[in-house]
Coordinates of C-alpha atoms and ligand atoms in Angstrom, one line a residue:
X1 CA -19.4 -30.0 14.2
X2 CA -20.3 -26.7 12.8
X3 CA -16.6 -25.1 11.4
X4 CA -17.6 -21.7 11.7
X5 CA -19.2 -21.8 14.5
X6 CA -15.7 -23.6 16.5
X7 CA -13.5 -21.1 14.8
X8 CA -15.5 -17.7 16.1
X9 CA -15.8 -19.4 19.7
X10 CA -12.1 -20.1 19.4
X11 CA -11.2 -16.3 17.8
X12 CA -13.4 -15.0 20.8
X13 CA -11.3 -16.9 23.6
X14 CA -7.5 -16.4 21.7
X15 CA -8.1 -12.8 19.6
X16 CA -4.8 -12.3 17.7
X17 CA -3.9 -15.8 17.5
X18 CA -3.8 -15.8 13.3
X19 CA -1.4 -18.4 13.2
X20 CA -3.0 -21.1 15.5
X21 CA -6.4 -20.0 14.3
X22 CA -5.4 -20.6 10.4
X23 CA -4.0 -24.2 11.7
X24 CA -6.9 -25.2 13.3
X25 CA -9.6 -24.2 10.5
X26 CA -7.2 -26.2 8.2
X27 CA -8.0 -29.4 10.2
X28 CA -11.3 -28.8 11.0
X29 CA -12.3 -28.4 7.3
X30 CA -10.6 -31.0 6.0
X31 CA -12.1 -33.8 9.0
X32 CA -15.6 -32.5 8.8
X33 CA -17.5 -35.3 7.1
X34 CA -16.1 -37.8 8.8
X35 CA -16.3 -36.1 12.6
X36 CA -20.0 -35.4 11.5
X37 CA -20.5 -39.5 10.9
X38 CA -19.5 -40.7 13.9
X39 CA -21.8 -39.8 16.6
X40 CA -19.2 -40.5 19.3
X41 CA -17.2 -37.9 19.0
X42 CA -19.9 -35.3 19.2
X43 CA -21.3 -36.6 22.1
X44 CA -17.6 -36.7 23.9
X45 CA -16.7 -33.2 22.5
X46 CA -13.6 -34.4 20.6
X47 CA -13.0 -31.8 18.8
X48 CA -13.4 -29.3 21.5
X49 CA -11.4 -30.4 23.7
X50 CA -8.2 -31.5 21.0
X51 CA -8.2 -27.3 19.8
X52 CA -7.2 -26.7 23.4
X53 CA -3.5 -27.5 24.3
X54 CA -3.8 -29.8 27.9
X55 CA -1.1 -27.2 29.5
X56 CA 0.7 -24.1 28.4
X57 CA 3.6 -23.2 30.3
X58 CA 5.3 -19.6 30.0
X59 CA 8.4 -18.6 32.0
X60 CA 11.0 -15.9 31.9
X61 CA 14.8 -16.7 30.9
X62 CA 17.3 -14.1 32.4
X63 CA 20.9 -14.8 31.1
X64 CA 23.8 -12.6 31.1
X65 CA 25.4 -11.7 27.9
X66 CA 29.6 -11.8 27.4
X67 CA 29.8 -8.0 28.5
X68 CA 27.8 -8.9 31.5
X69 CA 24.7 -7.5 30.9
X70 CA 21.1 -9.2 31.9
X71 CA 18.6 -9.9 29.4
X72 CA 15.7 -11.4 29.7
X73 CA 13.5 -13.8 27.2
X74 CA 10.3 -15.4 27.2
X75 CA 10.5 -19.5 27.6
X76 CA 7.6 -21.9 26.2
X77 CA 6.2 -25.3 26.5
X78 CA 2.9 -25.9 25.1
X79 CA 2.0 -29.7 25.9
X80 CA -1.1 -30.0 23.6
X81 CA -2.2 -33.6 23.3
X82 CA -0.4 -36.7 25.2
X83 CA -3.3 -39.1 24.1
X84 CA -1.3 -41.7 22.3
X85 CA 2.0 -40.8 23.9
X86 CA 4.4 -38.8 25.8
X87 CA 4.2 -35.4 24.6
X88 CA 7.1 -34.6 21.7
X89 CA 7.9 -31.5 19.8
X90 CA 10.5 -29.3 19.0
X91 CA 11.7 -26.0 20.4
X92 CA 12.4 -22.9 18.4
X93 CA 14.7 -19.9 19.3
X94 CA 13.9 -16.9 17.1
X95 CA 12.6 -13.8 17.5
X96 CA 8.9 -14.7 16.3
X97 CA 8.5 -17.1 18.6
X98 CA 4.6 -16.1 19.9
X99 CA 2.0 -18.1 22.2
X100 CA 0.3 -18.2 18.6
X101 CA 3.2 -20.2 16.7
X102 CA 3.9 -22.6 19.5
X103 CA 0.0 -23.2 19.4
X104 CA 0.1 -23.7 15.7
X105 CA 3.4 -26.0 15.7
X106 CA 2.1 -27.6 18.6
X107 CA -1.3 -28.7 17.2
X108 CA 0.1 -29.7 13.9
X109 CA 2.3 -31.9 15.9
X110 CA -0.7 -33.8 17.3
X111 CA -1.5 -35.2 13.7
X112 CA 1.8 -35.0 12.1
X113 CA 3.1 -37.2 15.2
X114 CA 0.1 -39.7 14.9
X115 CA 1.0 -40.5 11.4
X116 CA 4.4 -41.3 12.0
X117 CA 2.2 -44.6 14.1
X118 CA 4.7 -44.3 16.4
X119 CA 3.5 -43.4 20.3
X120 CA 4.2 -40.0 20.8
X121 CA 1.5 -37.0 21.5
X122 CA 2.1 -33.3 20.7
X123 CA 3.9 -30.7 21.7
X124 CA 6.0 -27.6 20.9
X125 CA 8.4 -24.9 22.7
X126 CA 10.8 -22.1 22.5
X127 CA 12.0 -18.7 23.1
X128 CA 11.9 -15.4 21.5
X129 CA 15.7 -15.6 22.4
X130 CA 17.5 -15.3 18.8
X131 CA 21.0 -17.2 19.2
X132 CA 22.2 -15.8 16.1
X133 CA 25.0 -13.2 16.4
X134 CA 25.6 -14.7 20.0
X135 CA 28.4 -16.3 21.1
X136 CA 28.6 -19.7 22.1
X137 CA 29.0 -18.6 25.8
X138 CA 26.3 -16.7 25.5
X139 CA 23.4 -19.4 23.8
X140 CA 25.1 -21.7 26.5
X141 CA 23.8 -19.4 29.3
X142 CA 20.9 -18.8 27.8
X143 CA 20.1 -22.8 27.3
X144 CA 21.2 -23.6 31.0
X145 CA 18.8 -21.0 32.4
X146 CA 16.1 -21.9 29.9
X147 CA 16.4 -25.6 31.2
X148 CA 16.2 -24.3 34.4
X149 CA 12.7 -24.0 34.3
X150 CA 11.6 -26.6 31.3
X151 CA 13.1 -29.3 33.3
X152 CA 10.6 -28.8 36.2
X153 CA 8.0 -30.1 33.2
X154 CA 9.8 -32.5 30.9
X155 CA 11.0 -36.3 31.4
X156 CA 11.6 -39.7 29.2
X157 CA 8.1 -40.8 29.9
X158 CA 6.1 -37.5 30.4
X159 CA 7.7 -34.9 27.5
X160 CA 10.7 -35.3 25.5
X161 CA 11.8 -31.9 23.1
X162 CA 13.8 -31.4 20.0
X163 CA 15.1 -28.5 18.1
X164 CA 13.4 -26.5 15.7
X165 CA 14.8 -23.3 13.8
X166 CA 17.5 -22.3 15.7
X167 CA 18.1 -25.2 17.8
X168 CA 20.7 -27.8 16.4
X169 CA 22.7 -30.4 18.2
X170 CA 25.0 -27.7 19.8
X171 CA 22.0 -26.0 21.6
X172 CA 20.3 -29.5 22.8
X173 CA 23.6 -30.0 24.1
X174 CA 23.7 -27.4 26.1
X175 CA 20.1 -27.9 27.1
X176 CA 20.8 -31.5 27.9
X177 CA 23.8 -30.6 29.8
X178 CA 22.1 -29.0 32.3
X179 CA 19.2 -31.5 32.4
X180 CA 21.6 -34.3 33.1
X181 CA 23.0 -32.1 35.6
X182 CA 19.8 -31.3 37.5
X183 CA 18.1 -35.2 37.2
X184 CA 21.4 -37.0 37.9
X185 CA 20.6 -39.2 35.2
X186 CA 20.9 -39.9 31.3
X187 CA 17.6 -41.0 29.6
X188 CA 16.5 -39.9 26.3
X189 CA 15.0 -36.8 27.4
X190 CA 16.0 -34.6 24.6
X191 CA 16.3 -36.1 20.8
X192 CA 18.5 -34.7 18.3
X193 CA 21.6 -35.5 20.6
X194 CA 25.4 -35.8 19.5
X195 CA 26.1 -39.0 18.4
X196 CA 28.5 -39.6 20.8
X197 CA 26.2 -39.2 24.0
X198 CA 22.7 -40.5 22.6
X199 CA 21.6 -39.2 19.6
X200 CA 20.7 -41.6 16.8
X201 CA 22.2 -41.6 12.8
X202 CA 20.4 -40.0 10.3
X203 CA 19.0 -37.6 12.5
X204 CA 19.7 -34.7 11.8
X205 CA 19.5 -35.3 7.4
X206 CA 16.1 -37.5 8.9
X207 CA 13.5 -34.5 7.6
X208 CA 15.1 -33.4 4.3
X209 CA 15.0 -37.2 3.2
X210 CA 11.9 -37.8 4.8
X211 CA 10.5 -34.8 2.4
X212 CA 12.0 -36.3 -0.7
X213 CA 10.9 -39.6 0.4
X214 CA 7.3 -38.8 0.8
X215 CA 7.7 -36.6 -2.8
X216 CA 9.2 -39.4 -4.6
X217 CA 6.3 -41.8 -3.3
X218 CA 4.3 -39.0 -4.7
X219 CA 6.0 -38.6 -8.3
X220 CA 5.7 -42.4 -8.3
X221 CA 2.3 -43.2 -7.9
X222 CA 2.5 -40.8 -11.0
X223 CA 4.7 -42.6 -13.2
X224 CA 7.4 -40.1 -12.6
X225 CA 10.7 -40.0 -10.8
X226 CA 13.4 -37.0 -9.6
X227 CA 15.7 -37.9 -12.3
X228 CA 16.3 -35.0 -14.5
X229 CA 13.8 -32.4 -12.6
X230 CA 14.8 -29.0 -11.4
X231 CA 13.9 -28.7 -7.5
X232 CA 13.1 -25.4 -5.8
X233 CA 14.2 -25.2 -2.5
X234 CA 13.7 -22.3 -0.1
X235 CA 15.8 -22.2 3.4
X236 CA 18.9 -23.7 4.1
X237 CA 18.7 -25.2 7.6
X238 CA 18.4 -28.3 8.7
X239 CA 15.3 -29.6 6.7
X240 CA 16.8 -28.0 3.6
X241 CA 20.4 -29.6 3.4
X242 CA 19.1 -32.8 3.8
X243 CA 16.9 -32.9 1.4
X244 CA 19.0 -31.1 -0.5
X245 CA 21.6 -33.6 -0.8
X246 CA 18.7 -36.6 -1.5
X247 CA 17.5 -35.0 -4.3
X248 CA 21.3 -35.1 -5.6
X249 CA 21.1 -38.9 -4.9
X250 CA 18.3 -39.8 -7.1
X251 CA 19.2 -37.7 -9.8
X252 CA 17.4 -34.9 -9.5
X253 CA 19.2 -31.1 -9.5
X254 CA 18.5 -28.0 -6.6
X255 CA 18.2 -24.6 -8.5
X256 CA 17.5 -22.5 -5.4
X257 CA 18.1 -21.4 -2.0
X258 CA 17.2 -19.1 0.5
X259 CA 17.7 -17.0 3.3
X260 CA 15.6 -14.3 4.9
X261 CA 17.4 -11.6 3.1
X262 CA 17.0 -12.8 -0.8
X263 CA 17.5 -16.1 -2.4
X264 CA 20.0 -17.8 -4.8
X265 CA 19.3 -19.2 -8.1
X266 CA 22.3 -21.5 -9.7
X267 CA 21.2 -23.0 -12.7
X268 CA 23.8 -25.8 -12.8
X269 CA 22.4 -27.1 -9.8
X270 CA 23.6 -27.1 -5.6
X271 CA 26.0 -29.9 -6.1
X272 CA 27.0 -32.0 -2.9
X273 CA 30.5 -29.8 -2.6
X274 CA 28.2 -26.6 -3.0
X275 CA 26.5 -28.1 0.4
X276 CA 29.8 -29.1 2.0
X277 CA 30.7 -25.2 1.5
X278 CA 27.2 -24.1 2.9
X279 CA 27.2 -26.3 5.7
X280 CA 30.8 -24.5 7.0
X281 CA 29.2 -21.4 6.4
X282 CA 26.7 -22.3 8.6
X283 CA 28.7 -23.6 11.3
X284 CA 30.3 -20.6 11.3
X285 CA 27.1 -18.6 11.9
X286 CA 27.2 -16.3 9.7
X287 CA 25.0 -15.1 6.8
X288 CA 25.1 -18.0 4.6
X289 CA 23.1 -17.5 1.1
X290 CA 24.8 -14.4 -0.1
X291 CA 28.6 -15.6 0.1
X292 CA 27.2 -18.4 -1.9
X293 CA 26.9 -16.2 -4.9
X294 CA 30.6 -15.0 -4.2
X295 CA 32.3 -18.3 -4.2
X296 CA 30.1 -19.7 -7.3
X297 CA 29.7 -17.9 -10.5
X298 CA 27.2 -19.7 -11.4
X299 CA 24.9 -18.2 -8.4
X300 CA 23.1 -15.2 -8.7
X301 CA 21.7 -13.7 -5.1
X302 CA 18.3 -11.9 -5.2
X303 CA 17.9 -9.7 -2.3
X304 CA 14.6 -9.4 -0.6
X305 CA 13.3 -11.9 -2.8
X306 CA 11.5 -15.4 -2.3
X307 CA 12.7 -18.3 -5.5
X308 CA 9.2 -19.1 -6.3
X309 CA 9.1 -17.1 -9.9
X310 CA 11.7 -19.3 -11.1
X311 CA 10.4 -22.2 -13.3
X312 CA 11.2 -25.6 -11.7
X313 CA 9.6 -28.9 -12.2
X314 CA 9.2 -29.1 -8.3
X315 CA 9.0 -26.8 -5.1
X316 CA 9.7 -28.1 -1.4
X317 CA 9.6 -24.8 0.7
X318 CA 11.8 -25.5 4.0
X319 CA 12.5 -22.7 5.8
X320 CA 9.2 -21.5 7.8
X321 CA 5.5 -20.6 8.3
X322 CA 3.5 -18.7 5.3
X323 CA 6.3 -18.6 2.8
X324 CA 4.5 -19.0 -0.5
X325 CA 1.2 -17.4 -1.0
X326 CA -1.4 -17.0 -4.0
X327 CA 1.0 -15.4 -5.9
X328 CA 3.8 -17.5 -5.5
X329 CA 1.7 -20.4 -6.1
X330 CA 0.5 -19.0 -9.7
X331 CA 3.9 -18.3 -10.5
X332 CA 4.5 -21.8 -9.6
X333 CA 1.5 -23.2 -11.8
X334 CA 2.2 -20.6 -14.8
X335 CA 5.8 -21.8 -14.7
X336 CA 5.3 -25.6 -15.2
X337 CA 5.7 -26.5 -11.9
X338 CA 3.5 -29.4 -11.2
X339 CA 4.7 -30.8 -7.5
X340 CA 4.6 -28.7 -4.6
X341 CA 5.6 -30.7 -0.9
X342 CA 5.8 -28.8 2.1
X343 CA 9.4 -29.5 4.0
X344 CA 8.5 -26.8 6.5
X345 CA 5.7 -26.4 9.1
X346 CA 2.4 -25.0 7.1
X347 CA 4.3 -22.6 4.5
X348 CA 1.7 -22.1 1.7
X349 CA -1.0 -19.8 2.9
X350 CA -4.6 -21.1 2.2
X351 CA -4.8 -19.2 -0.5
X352 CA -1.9 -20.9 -2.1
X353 CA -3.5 -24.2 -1.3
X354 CA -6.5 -23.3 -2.8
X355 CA -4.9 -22.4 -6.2
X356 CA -2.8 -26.1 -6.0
X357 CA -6.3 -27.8 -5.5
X358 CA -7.8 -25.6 -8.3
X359 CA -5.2 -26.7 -10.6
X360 CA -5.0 -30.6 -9.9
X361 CA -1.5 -30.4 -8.8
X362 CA 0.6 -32.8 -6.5
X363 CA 0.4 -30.8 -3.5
X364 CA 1.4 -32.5 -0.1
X365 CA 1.1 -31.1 3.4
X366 CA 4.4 -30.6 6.1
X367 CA 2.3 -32.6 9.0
X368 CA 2.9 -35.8 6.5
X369 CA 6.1 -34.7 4.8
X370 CA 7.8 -33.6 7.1
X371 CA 7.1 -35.8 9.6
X372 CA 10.7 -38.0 9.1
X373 CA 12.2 -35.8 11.6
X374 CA 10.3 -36.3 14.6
X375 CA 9.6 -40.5 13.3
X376 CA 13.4 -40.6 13.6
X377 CA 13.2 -38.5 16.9
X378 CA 11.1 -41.6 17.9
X379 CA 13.7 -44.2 16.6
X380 CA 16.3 -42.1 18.8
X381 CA 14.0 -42.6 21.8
X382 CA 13.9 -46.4 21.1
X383 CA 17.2 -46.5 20.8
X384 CA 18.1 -45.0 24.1
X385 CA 15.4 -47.2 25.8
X386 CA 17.3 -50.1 24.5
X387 CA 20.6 -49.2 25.3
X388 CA 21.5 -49.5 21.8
X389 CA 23.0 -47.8 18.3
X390 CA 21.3 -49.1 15.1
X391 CA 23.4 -48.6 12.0
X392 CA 22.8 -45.3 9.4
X393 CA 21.6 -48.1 7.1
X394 CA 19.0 -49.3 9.5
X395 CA 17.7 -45.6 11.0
X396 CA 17.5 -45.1 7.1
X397 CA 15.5 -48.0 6.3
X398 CA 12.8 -47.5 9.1
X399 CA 12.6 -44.2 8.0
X400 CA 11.5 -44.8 4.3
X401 CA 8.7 -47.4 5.8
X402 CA 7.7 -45.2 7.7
X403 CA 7.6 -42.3 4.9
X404 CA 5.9 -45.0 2.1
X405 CA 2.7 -46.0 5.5
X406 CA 2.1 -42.4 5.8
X407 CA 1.8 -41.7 2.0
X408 CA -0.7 -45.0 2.1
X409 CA -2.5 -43.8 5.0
X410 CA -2.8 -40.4 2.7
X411 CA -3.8 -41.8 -0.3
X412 CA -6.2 -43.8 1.4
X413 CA -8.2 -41.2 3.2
X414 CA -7.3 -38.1 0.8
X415 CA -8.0 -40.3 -2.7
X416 CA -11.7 -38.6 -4.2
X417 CA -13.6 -39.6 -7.2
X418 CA -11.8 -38.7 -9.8
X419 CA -8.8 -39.9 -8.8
X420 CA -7.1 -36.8 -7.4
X421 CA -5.4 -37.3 -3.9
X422 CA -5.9 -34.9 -1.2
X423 CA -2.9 -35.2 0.5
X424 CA -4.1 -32.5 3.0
X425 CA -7.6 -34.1 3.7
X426 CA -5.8 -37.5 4.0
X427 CA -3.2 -36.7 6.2
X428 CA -5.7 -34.7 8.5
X429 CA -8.3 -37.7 8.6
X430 CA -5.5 -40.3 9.7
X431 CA -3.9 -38.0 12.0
X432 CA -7.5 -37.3 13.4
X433 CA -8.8 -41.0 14.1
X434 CA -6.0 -42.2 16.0
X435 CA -5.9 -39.6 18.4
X436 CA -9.9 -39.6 18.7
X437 CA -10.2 -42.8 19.1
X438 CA -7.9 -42.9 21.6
X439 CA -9.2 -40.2 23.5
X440 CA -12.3 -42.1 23.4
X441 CA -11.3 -44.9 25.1
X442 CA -9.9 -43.1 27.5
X443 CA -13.5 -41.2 28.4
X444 CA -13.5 -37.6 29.6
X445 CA -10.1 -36.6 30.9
Ligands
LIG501 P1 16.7 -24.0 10.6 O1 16.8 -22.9 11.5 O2 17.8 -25.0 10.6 O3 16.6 -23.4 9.1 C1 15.7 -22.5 8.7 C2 16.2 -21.9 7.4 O4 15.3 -21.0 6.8 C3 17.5 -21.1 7.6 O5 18.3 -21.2 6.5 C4 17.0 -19.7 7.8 O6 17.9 -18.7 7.5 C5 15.9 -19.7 6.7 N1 14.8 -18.7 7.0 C6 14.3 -18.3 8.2 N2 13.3 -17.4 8.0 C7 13.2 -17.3 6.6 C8 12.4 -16.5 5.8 N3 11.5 -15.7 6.3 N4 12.6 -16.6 4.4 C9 13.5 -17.4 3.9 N5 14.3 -18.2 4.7 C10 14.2 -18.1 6.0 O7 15.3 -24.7 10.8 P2 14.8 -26.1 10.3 O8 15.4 -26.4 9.0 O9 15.0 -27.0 11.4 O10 13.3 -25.8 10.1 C11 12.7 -25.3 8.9 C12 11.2 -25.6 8.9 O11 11.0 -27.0 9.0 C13 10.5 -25.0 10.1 O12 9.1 -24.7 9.6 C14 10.4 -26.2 11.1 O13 9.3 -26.0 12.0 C15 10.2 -27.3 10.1 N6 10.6 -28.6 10.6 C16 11.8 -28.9 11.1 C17 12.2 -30.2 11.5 C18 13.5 -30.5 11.9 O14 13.8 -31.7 12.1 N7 14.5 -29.6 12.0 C19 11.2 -31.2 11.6 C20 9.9 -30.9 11.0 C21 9.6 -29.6 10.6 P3 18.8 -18.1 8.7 O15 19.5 -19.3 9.3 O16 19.7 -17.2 8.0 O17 17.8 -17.4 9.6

């Protein structure tokens, strides 16, 4: 495999695609060595045909608003890799929402999916439909007409989505709704249901505790713990509460949060009744990081401003793609901070990760740290298969073995001479040989 080579071939066929492009090089530079010593999957064209999702679906969305009025969206499902699984990954509805992000999210899924060891290939959807500001008649429409069309292409054994940013339980019941509606019947089609008609405990906290998890595993292996340390956290969605409120547990305190308008900074720490009052913001829909800073004196909001020049022991961005970038991460490094794990999908630009590397620090990518939410997606699914409801207790315990085998697998393939892990290069490298080797056995289809 020649990197540069791939990457110009690929830029050539999908001009414009920065996002998917910038995940793909990621992977491809970190599995190099090890694609180059194994002869097989030259001579099958691994790699060739794994940068290319299997299908891409686009269709349009009409829906009328409350006034009456049509509008119509763009609706995604990129089916990348079904390999080792049925296809699974999330859907997003926001107003970035691009061929090139689904690709991205979609191909990170592939790995990120693989580590979790459970069976489940990747995938990822959406819309550039944006549900806030809407009314709840209004993202119902909009989900009914959008499963109009993903339904034709999804099932319990051939594709089964989740949500992403801006798709929570009420929207994948909606979606579901109509799904159950068109099929006549009620598999686990969909994960991240209600708990009353499917959905599994610990869901939707599963990535936020996941993250800290993974990071604790990290800090660990380091002789170190969260108790005491000052956490910066950027978002405050689903990824971000939960984690969030498992840093709280073991003793460690959340200094920031953040919004796309600014961020807050409060010093004494995003307590677990500062959440409960975030979380009714957020129900309400409404613009959740400034009132923070009304309610709590203690909170100062920074408008138009990301938290990462605020000194903190350790940084778990969580709210979306190409959040912190070489400056940020300086600012991180000349501030003390000396753990950096990414909650959200790929938010550190290269460069960023290149001055983590540079400086030795515990740096961990979102395909392995993140990947608690879709592992506990798969726990849903087994769950529905079996007709049953584990206990919170028991999602929760799955869910940390699962956490500590991925860090393993990370250390195992990311560990270098000098003792340094490359989380990045080890998560890659597992995520890489399941799916190859499996595609191998299956010959050229
Ligand atoms: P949510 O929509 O629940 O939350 C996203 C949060 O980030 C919101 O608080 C949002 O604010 C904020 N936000 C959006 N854009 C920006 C920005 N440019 N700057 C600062 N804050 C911003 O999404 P999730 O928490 O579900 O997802 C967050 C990330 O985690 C995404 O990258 C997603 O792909 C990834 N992820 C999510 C999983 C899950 O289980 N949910 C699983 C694995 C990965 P506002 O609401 O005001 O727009």
């Amino acid at each position: 495999m020649n990197v540069n080579k791939l990457i110009q071939n690929l830029e050539a066929r999908h001009p414009g695609e920065v996002e998917y492009l910038q995940a793909v090089r990621e992977v491809l530079e970190s599995i190099e060595e090890i694609y180059n010593e194994n002869h097989q999957f030259e001579a099958y064209s691994i790699i060739e045909r794994l940068v290319e999702p299997d299908k891409v679906h686009i269709f349009r969305v009409p829906w009328v608003d409350d006034n009456g009025k049509v509008f119509v969206n763009i609706g995604y499902r990129v089916q990348f890799n079904n390999a080792i699984g049925p296809y699974k990954g999330g859907l997003r509805f926001h107003p970035s929402v691009n061929l090139s992000i689904l690709k991205f999210l979609g191909f990170e899924q592939i790995f990120k999916n693989s580590l979790t060891s459970l069976p489940m290939g990747g995938a990822k959807g959406g819309s550039d439909f944006n549900p806030k500001g809407k009314s709840n008649m209004e993202i119902m429409r909009f989900c009914h007409s959008f499963m109009l069309e993903l339904s034709k292409i999804i099932g319990p054994d051939t594709d089964i989505p989740a949500g992403d940013i801006g798709v929570g339980t009420k929207e994948i019941g909606y979606l579901y709704g109509m799904y159950k509606k068109l099929s006549d019947e009620h598999t686990g089609v969909l994960t991240g249901k209600g708990i009353n008609w499917g959905g599994s405990l610990i869901r939707p906290e599963a990535t936020g505790f996941g993250a800290v998890y993974f990071t604790d595993e990290m800090l660990r292996m380091n002789g170190d713990t969260f108790k005491g340390k000052r956490v910066a956290l950027s978002g405050f969605g689903n990824v971000a509460w939960g984690a969030a409120q498992k840093i709280n547990q073991l003793g460690g305190k959340v200094i920031t949060l953040s919004g796309p308008d600014g961020f807050i900074h409060d010093e004494e720490g995003i307590t677990d009744e500062k959440i409960d009052f975030m979380l009714e913001l957020r129900a309400s829909n409404e613009d959740i990081v400034k009132p923070f800073s009304f309610e709590y004196s203690s909170a100062k909001f920074y408008q138009g401003k990301r938290p990462w020049d605020i000194p903190c022991d350790i940084a778990i961005p969580c709210a979306t793609q190409n959040e912190l970038d070489k400056q940020d991460a300086e600012n991180l490094v000349k501030n003390g901070c000396t753990c950096i794990t990414e909650g959200a999908n790929m938010p550190c630009t290269p460069e960023a990760i290149e001055v983590f590397h540079r400086n030795k620090m515990l740096y961990a990518p979102g395909k392995a740290v993140n990947a608690g939410g879709v592992a506990t997606s798969g726990l849903e699914m087994s769950q529905n298969a079996m007709k049953l409801n584990w206990h919170a207790e028991e999602v929760d315990k799955r869910l940390q073995e699962i956490m500590t085998k991925i860090h393993v697998e990370c250390v195992k393939y990311g560990k270098e001479e000098d003792g340094y892990v490359d989380y990045m290069k080890g998560a890659n490298i597992a995520g890489f040989l399941k799916v190859a080797n499996a595609m191998l056995d299956m010959g050229v289809v």
